[in-house]
Each structure stands twice: as C-alpha cells, then as structure tokens.
Tab-separated table of N, CA and C in Angstrom:
chain	number	residue	atom	x	y	z
A	1	MET	N	-159.542	-154.583	54.360
A	1	MET	CA	-160.964	-154.648	54.391
A	1	MET	C	-161.441	-154.987	55.692
A	2	ALA	N	-160.613	-155.756	56.474
A	2	ALA	CA	-161.223	-156.164	57.743
A	2	ALA	C	-161.284	-155.121	58.612
A	3	ALA	N	-160.473	-154.084	58.440
A	3	ALA	CA	-160.475	-152.969	59.360
A	3	ALA	C	-161.816	-152.274	59.046
A	4	LYS	N	-162.103	-152.145	57.764
A	4	LYS	CA	-163.212	-151.354	57.474
A	4	LYS	C	-164.538	-152.063	57.941
A	5	ALA	N	-164.445	-153.332	57.823
A	5	ALA	CA	-165.611	-154.095	58.417
A	5	ALA	C	-165.476	-153.937	59.746
A	6	ALA	N	-164.626	-153.888	60.580
A	6	ALA	CA	-164.442	-153.799	61.921
A	6	ALA	C	-165.097	-152.365	62.475
A	7	LEU	N	-164.975	-151.439	61.631
A	7	LEU	CA	-165.354	-149.988	61.900
A	7	LEU	C	-166.877	-150.038	61.719
A	8	LEU	N	-167.249	-150.716	60.768
A	8	LEU	CA	-168.726	-150.619	60.244
A	8	LEU	C	-169.528	-151.572	61.374
A	9	GLU	N	-168.815	-152.633	61.861
A	9	GLU	CA	-169.504	-153.426	62.821
A	9	GLU	C	-169.465	-152.525	64.099
A	10	LYS	N	-168.494	-151.906	64.571
A	10	LYS	CA	-168.362	-151.028	65.713
A	10	LYS	C	-169.607	-149.816	65.584
A	11	PHE	N	-169.726	-149.272	64.323
A	11	PHE	CA	-170.807	-148.212	64.248
A	11	PHE	C	-172.339	-148.815	64.413
A	12	LYS	N	-172.365	-150.180	63.803
A	12	LYS	CA	-173.634	-150.738	64.101
A	12	LYS	C	-174.005	-151.212	65.409
A	13	ASN	N	-173.035	-151.440	66.129
A	13	ASN	CA	-173.209	-151.866	67.676
A	13	ASN	C	-173.294	-150.752	68.519
A	14	ARG	N	-173.177	-149.656	68.046
A	14	ARG	CA	-173.270	-148.431	68.954
A	14	ARG	C	-174.440	-148.374	69.503
A	15	PRO	N	-174.652	-148.000	70.957
A	15	PRO	CA	-175.865	-147.895	71.522
A	15	PRO	C	-176.733	-146.917	71.112
A	16	ASP	N	-177.920	-146.926	71.310
A	16	ASP	CA	-179.000	-146.146	70.833
A	16	ASP	C	-178.853	-144.697	71.708
A	17	GLU	N	-179.376	-143.643	71.235
A	17	GLU	CA	-179.519	-142.236	72.087
A	17	GLU	C	-180.135	-142.490	73.241
A	18	ASN	N	-181.149	-143.315	73.211
A	18	ASN	CA	-182.170	-143.389	74.469
A	18	ASN	C	-181.432	-144.437	75.342
A	19	ASP	N	-180.517	-144.968	75.100
A	19	ASP	CA	-179.611	-145.956	76.076
A	19	ASP	C	-179.234	-145.083	77.280
A	20	PRO	N	-179.476	-145.586	78.535
A	20	PRO	CA	-179.165	-144.905	79.830
A	20	PRO	C	-177.375	-144.608	79.690
A	21	ALA	N	-176.778	-145.438	79.471
A	21	ALA	CA	-175.326	-145.460	79.228
A	21	ALA	C	-175.032	-144.262	78.606
A	22	MET	N	-175.588	-144.167	77.246
A	22	MET	CA	-175.163	-143.011	76.293
A	22	MET	C	-175.851	-141.719	76.788
A	23	GLN	N	-176.910	-141.720	77.343
A	23	GLN	CA	-177.476	-140.369	78.071
A	23	GLN	C	-176.466	-140.093	79.209
A	24	ALA	N	-176.081	-140.912	79.850
A	24	ALA	CA	-175.143	-140.540	81.052
A	24	ALA	C	-173.731	-139.926	80.514
A	25	ARG	N	-173.295	-140.660	79.387
A	25	ARG	CA	-172.070	-140.050	78.728
A	25	ARG	C	-172.421	-138.602	78.123
A	26	MET	N	-173.636	-138.417	77.555
A	26	MET	CA	-173.897	-136.995	76.897
A	26	MET	C	-174.156	-136.121	78.204
A	27	ALA	N	-174.743	-136.444	79.329
A	27	ALA	CA	-174.789	-135.459	80.349
A	27	ALA	C	-173.486	-135.215	80.749
A	28	GLU	N	-172.477	-136.205	81.006
A	28	GLU	CA	-171.217	-135.859	81.537
A	28	GLU	C	-170.516	-134.843	80.501
A	29	ARG	N	-170.505	-135.231	79.252
A	29	ARG	CA	-169.842	-134.220	78.236
A	29	ARG	C	-170.447	-132.820	78.360
A	30	LYS	N	-171.903	-132.842	78.468
A	30	LYS	CA	-172.423	-131.507	78.620
A	30	LYS	C	-172.029	-130.838	80.000
A	31	ALA	N	-171.895	-131.567	81.085
A	31	ALA	CA	-171.410	-130.908	82.230
A	31	ALA	C	-169.978	-130.416	82.094
A	32	ILE	N	-169.047	-131.111	81.415
A	32	ILE	CA	-167.784	-130.885	81.013
A	32	ILE	C	-167.732	-129.581	80.319
A	33	ALA	N	-168.483	-129.563	79.355
A	33	ALA	CA	-168.584	-128.418	78.408
A	33	ALA	C	-169.076	-127.109	79.088
A	34	GLU	N	-170.051	-127.236	80.059
A	34	GLU	CA	-170.417	-126.115	80.744
A	34	GLU	C	-169.452	-125.666	81.839
A	35	ALA	N	-168.691	-126.667	82.399
A	35	ALA	CA	-167.729	-126.146	83.349
A	35	ALA	C	-166.551	-125.518	82.730
A	36	ARG	N	-166.245	-126.084	81.509
A	36	ARG	CA	-165.200	-125.222	80.573
A	36	ARG	C	-165.700	-123.900	80.256
A	37	ALA	N	-166.923	-123.771	79.751
A	37	ALA	CA	-167.478	-122.489	79.532
A	37	ALA	C	-167.258	-121.432	80.667
A	38	GLU	N	-167.774	-121.981	81.823
A	38	GLU	CA	-167.798	-121.209	83.054
A	38	GLU	C	-166.254	-120.775	83.389
A	39	ARG	N	-165.257	-121.672	83.307
A	39	ARG	CA	-163.864	-121.419	83.641
A	39	ARG	C	-163.491	-120.149	82.597
A	40	GLU	N	-163.764	-120.367	81.257
A	40	GLU	CA	-163.520	-119.476	80.312
A	40	GLU	C	-164.148	-118.015	80.605
A	41	LYS	N	-165.409	-117.990	81.156
A	41	LYS	CA	-166.014	-116.690	81.480
A	41	LYS	C	-165.163	-116.125	82.646
A	42	GLU	N	-164.775	-116.901	83.668
A	42	GLU	CA	-164.120	-116.314	84.763
A	42	GLU	C	-162.762	-115.911	84.428
A	43	ARG	N	-162.068	-116.673	83.457
A	43	ARG	CA	-160.754	-116.231	83.120
A	43	ARG	C	-161.100	-114.650	82.283
A	44	GLU	N	-161.963	-114.767	81.458
A	44	GLU	CA	-162.142	-113.538	80.740
A	44	GLU	C	-162.478	-112.374	81.669
A	45	ALA	N	-163.164	-112.598	82.726
A	45	ALA	CA	-163.539	-111.644	83.674
A	45	ALA	C	-162.281	-111.151	84.451
A	46	ARG	N	-161.462	-112.098	84.826
A	46	ARG	CA	-160.163	-111.725	85.407
A	46	ARG	C	-159.367	-110.867	84.460
A	47	ARG	N	-159.252	-111.431	83.330
A	47	ARG	CA	-158.513	-110.706	82.234
A	47	ARG	C	-159.042	-109.164	82.072
A	48	GLN	N	-160.367	-108.874	81.900
A	48	GLN	CA	-160.923	-107.642	81.888
A	48	GLN	C	-160.807	-106.859	83.136
A	49	ALA	N	-160.755	-107.441	84.368
A	49	ALA	CA	-160.576	-106.766	85.523
A	49	ALA	C	-158.914	-106.266	85.464
A	50	LYS	N	-158.125	-107.093	85.136
A	50	LYS	CA	-156.669	-106.813	85.027
A	50	LYS	C	-156.474	-105.626	83.972
A	51	LEU	N	-157.069	-105.430	82.869
A	51	LEU	CA	-157.061	-104.658	81.997
A	51	LEU	C	-157.550	-103.463	82.477
A	52	ALA	N	-158.484	-103.362	83.110
A	52	ALA	CA	-159.097	-102.288	83.818
A	52	ALA	C	-158.274	-101.656	84.808
A	53	LYS	N	-157.749	-102.388	85.712
A	53	LYS	CA	-156.851	-101.898	86.791
A	53	LYS	C	-155.572	-101.451	86.090
A	54	GLU	N	-154.903	-102.085	85.000
A	54	GLU	CA	-153.794	-101.515	84.329
A	54	GLU	C	-154.146	-100.128	83.736
A	55	ALA	N	-155.233	-100.051	83.154
A	55	ALA	CA	-155.666	-98.690	82.605
A	55	ALA	C	-155.942	-97.793	83.477
A	56	ARG	N	-156.410	-98.006	84.776
A	56	ARG	CA	-156.623	-96.966	85.830
A	56	ARG	C	-155.279	-96.490	86.348
A	57	GLU	N	-154.408	-97.579	86.680
A	57	GLU	CA	-153.028	-97.319	87.094
A	57	GLU	C	-152.388	-96.473	85.947
A	58	LYS	N	-152.345	-96.839	84.821
A	58	LYS	CA	-151.832	-95.923	83.811
A	58	LYS	C	-152.170	-94.323	83.693
A	59	ALA	N	-153.462	-94.504	83.737
A	59	ALA	CA	-154.279	-92.974	83.873
A	59	ALA	C	-153.802	-92.270	85.092
A	60	GLU	N	-153.538	-92.921	86.214
A	60	GLU	CA	-153.246	-92.352	87.657
A	60	GLU	C	-151.697	-91.865	87.299
A	61	LEU	N	-150.938	-92.660	86.786
A	61	LEU	CA	-149.587	-92.326	86.464
A	61	LEU	C	-149.476	-91.232	85.598
A	62	GLU	N	-150.166	-91.081	84.444
A	62	GLU	CA	-150.199	-89.949	83.467
A	62	GLU	C	-150.694	-88.739	84.111
A	63	ALA	N	-151.769	-88.834	85.037
A	63	ALA	CA	-152.113	-87.609	85.814
A	63	ALA	C	-151.180	-87.010	86.627
A	64	LYS	N	-150.403	-88.093	87.356
A	64	LYS	CA	-149.285	-87.526	88.142
A	64	LYS	C	-148.317	-86.929	87.551
A	65	LYS	N	-147.928	-87.536	86.368
A	65	LYS	CA	-146.799	-87.098	85.505
A	65	LYS	C	-147.028	-85.528	85.027
A	66	GLU	N	-148.486	-85.485	84.652
A	66	GLU	CA	-148.898	-84.186	83.960
A	66	GLU	C	-148.792	-83.069	85.227
A	67	ALA	N	-149.422	-83.411	86.434
A	67	ALA	CA	-149.364	-82.511	87.513
A	67	ALA	C	-147.846	-82.134	87.801
A	68	GLU	N	-146.946	-83.063	87.779
A	68	GLU	CA	-145.530	-82.826	88.041
A	68	GLU	C	-145.014	-81.811	87.024
A	69	ARG	N	-145.411	-82.193	85.737
A	69	ARG	CA	-144.924	-81.212	84.674
A	69	ARG	C	-145.526	-79.886	84.781
A	70	GLN	N	-146.740	-79.736	85.076
A	70	GLN	CA	-147.194	-78.518	85.303
A	70	GLN	C	-146.672	-77.586	86.491
A	71	ALA	N	-146.353	-78.387	87.481
A	71	ALA	CA	-145.789	-77.849	88.621
A	71	ALA	C	-144.178	-77.341	88.422
A	72	ARG	N	-143.617	-78.161	87.571
A	72	ARG	CA	-142.254	-77.899	86.933
A	72	ARG	C	-142.329	-76.623	86.211
A	73	GLU	N	-143.215	-76.563	85.283
A	73	GLU	CA	-143.366	-75.420	84.317
A	73	GLU	C	-143.784	-73.994	85.114
A	74	GLU	N	-144.636	-74.230	86.151
A	74	GLU	CA	-144.983	-73.127	86.998
A	74	GLU	C	-143.858	-72.473	87.619
A	75	GLU	N	-142.995	-73.541	88.173
A	75	GLU	CA	-141.673	-73.094	88.893
A	75	GLU	C	-140.743	-72.478	87.994
A	76	GLU	N	-140.691	-73.012	86.822
A	76	GLU	CA	-139.785	-72.295	85.884
A	76	GLU	C	-140.234	-71.058	85.338
A	77	ARG	N	-141.652	-70.930	85.261
A	77	ARG	CA	-142.133	-69.566	84.930
A	77	ARG	C	-141.786	-68.560	85.963
A	78	ARG	N	-142.095	-69.031	87.251
A	78	ARG	CA	-141.867	-68.192	88.389
A	78	ARG	C	-140.423	-67.611	88.513
A	79	GLN	N	-139.469	-68.730	88.220
A	79	GLN	CA	-137.905	-68.250	88.261
A	79	GLN	C	-137.688	-67.395	87.241
A	80	ALA	N	-138.288	-67.531	85.825
A	80	ALA	CA	-138.010	-66.641	84.867
A	80	ALA	C	-138.638	-65.143	85.218
A	81	GLU	N	-139.788	-65.010	85.861
A	81	GLU	CA	-140.339	-63.845	86.333
A	81	GLU	C	-139.484	-63.125	87.414
A	82	LEU	N	-138.895	-64.009	88.163
A	82	LEU	CA	-138.034	-63.485	89.245
A	82	LEU	C	-136.764	-62.922	88.705
A	83	ARG	N	-136.171	-63.505	87.648
A	83	ARG	CA	-134.994	-63.156	87.090
A	83	ARG	C	-135.366	-62.005	86.284
A	84	ALA	N	-136.478	-62.038	85.700
A	84	ALA	CA	-136.735	-60.635	84.781
A	84	ALA	C	-137.015	-59.453	85.663
A	85	ALA	N	-137.547	-59.691	86.767
A	85	ALA	CA	-137.676	-58.612	87.763
A	85	ALA	C	-136.371	-58.028	88.409
A	86	GLU	N	-135.480	-59.200	88.703
A	86	GLU	CA	-134.175	-58.738	89.207
A	86	GLU	C	-133.519	-57.810	88.220
A	87	GLU	N	-133.528	-58.327	86.808
A	87	GLU	CA	-132.758	-57.767	85.709
A	87	GLU	C	-133.334	-56.399	85.558
A	88	ALA	N	-134.803	-56.223	85.626
A	88	ALA	CA	-135.355	-54.869	85.620
A	88	ALA	C	-134.852	-54.098	86.592
A	89	GLU	N	-134.802	-54.520	87.877
A	89	GLU	CA	-134.372	-53.670	89.053
A	89	GLU	C	-132.814	-53.347	88.800
A	90	ARG	N	-131.958	-54.215	88.373
A	90	ARG	CA	-130.638	-53.943	88.105
A	90	ARG	C	-130.506	-52.943	86.992
A	91	ALA	N	-131.125	-53.061	85.848
A	91	ALA	CA	-131.282	-51.961	84.905
A	91	ALA	C	-131.642	-50.728	85.475
A	92	ALA	N	-132.835	-50.719	86.370
A	92	ALA	CA	-133.207	-49.174	86.898
A	92	ALA	C	-132.165	-48.696	87.680
A	93	LEU	N	-131.363	-49.493	88.563
A	93	LEU	CA	-130.360	-49.141	89.479
A	93	LEU	C	-129.222	-48.501	88.632
A	94	GLU	N	-128.915	-49.199	87.450
A	94	GLU	CA	-127.842	-48.816	86.646
A	94	GLU	C	-128.145	-47.408	85.960
A	95	ILE	N	-129.481	-47.358	85.505
A	95	ILE	CA	-129.880	-45.996	84.901
A	95	ILE	C	-130.049	-44.962	85.890
A	96	ALA	N	-130.247	-45.235	87.247
A	96	ALA	CA	-130.140	-44.303	88.280
A	96	ALA	C	-128.799	-43.795	88.590
A	97	GLU	N	-127.958	-44.792	88.603
A	97	GLU	CA	-126.481	-44.540	88.895
A	97	GLU	C	-125.864	-43.526	87.833
A	98	GLU	N	-126.292	-43.985	86.425
A	98	GLU	CA	-125.808	-43.160	85.271
A	98	GLU	C	-126.351	-41.744	85.294
A	99	ALA	N	-127.639	-41.557	85.905
A	99	ALA	CA	-128.191	-40.441	86.057
A	99	ALA	C	-127.614	-39.454	87.097
A	100	ALA	N	-127.007	-40.213	88.175
A	100	ALA	CA	-126.397	-39.390	89.278
A	100	ALA	C	-125.021	-39.168	88.867
A	101	ARG	N	-124.296	-39.993	88.107
A	101	ARG	CA	-122.996	-39.459	87.483
A	101	ARG	C	-123.130	-38.402	86.497
A	102	LYS	N	-124.262	-38.477	85.811
A	102	LYS	CA	-124.419	-37.324	84.764
A	102	LYS	C	-124.783	-36.087	85.434
A	103	ALA	N	-125.558	-36.132	86.444
A	103	ALA	CA	-125.817	-34.939	87.417
A	103	ALA	C	-124.709	-34.388	88.082
A	104	LYS	N	-123.679	-35.315	88.532
A	104	LYS	CA	-122.579	-34.822	89.132
A	104	LYS	C	-121.643	-34.127	88.156
A	105	ARG	N	-121.518	-34.989	86.872
A	105	ARG	CA	-120.629	-34.393	85.805
A	105	ARG	C	-121.099	-32.913	85.455
A	106	ASP	N	-122.447	-32.682	85.231
A	106	ASP	CA	-123.028	-31.585	84.807
A	106	ASP	C	-122.713	-30.599	85.780
A	107	ALA	N	-122.870	-30.858	87.181
A	107	ALA	CA	-122.717	-29.990	88.292
A	107	ALA	C	-121.113	-29.466	88.179
A	108	ARG	N	-120.323	-30.481	87.875
A	108	ARG	CA	-118.878	-30.039	87.928
A	108	ARG	C	-118.763	-28.894	86.639
A	109	TYR	N	-119.266	-29.430	85.446
A	109	TYR	CA	-119.216	-28.616	84.252
A	109	TYR	C	-119.792	-27.419	84.612
A	110	ALA	N	-120.950	-27.242	85.243
A	110	ALA	CA	-121.496	-25.897	85.672
A	110	ALA	C	-120.699	-25.065	86.488
A	111	ALA	N	-120.176	-25.785	87.539
A	111	ALA	CA	-119.152	-25.088	88.508
A	111	ALA	C	-118.070	-24.457	87.654
A	112	ARG	N	-117.230	-25.316	86.675
A	112	ARG	CA	-116.185	-24.800	86.070
A	112	ARG	C	-116.691	-23.554	85.134
A	113	LYS	N	-117.790	-23.620	84.526
A	113	LYS	CA	-118.278	-22.639	83.822
A	113	LYS	C	-118.584	-21.463	84.611
A	114	ALA	N	-119.092	-21.649	85.810
A	114	ALA	CA	-119.369	-20.357	86.684
A	114	ALA	C	-118.058	-19.767	87.168
A	115	ARG	N	-116.995	-20.576	87.457
A	115	ARG	CA	-115.580	-19.937	87.816
A	115	ARG	C	-114.943	-19.313	86.596
A	116	GLY	N	-115.262	-19.827	85.408
A	116	GLY	CA	-114.721	-19.134	84.317
A	116	GLY	C	-115.134	-17.751	84.065
A	117	ARG	N	-116.553	-17.507	84.261
A	117	ARG	CA	-117.237	-16.173	83.928
A	117	ARG	C	-116.669	-15.264	85.088
A	118	LYS	N	-116.369	-15.536	86.291
A	118	LYS	CA	-115.990	-14.687	87.361
A	118	LYS	C	-114.574	-14.150	87.066
A	119	ILE	N	-113.885	-14.945	86.540
A	119	ILE	CA	-112.461	-14.528	86.250
A	119	ILE	C	-112.638	-13.606	84.861
A	120	GLY	N	-113.151	-13.753	84.094
A	120	GLY	CA	-113.187	-13.124	82.683
A	120	GLY	C	-114.087	-11.923	82.811
C-alpha cells in the first residue's frame, strides 16, 4: 500500500504544464522527436536512392545481356546462312559434275553406237 501511496503522491506533486521546467522538457522531447523524424526521412531517402540505383543498374545489365543475346543470335543466323550457301554451292557443283559425267558417258555411248553402225 505504501508503494501505491508513494506513486499517488508523486503524481500529485507533478509540476503543472505551464511550469517552465515542464515546458523545457516538452520542448526537448519535441526537438528529439523532430530530429528522429528528420533522420528517418534521410534514411528513407537514401534507401529510395539505393533502390533506384539498383533498379537502374539491373536495367542496364538486362539491356546489355539482351544486346549480347541479339548479337549472338544474329551471328548464329549469319553462320547458318553461310553454311546453307556453301551447302547449296556444293550441291550445285555436285549436280554440274554429275551432268558432266553423264554428258561424257552419253558421248562415249553415242561414239560406240556410231562405230557399231559403220561396221554393220
């Protein structure tokens, strides 16, 4: 009970809000709260700036990767076209060689036929 009475006595003896000491304490608390709020704003601004920088760097990295991927695909496409052209050229050369062999064979056959008619 004594503790309760001491607490009640402390509350009763508390200075009035208009007391200069109380006003000074309130002003000090207000200044501390304002400083805390200002630090929090600065911290949030730094965090937002960091997030923006990270997002910008990520976007730049993605753009670089995309450009590299497109360049790689373009090079692969160019190489594929080059291989296709070489293959088409090789096929055309093979067809021309086959036509030349056939023409030579036909010439031999015609010569053999021609010799056969003269004899007979």
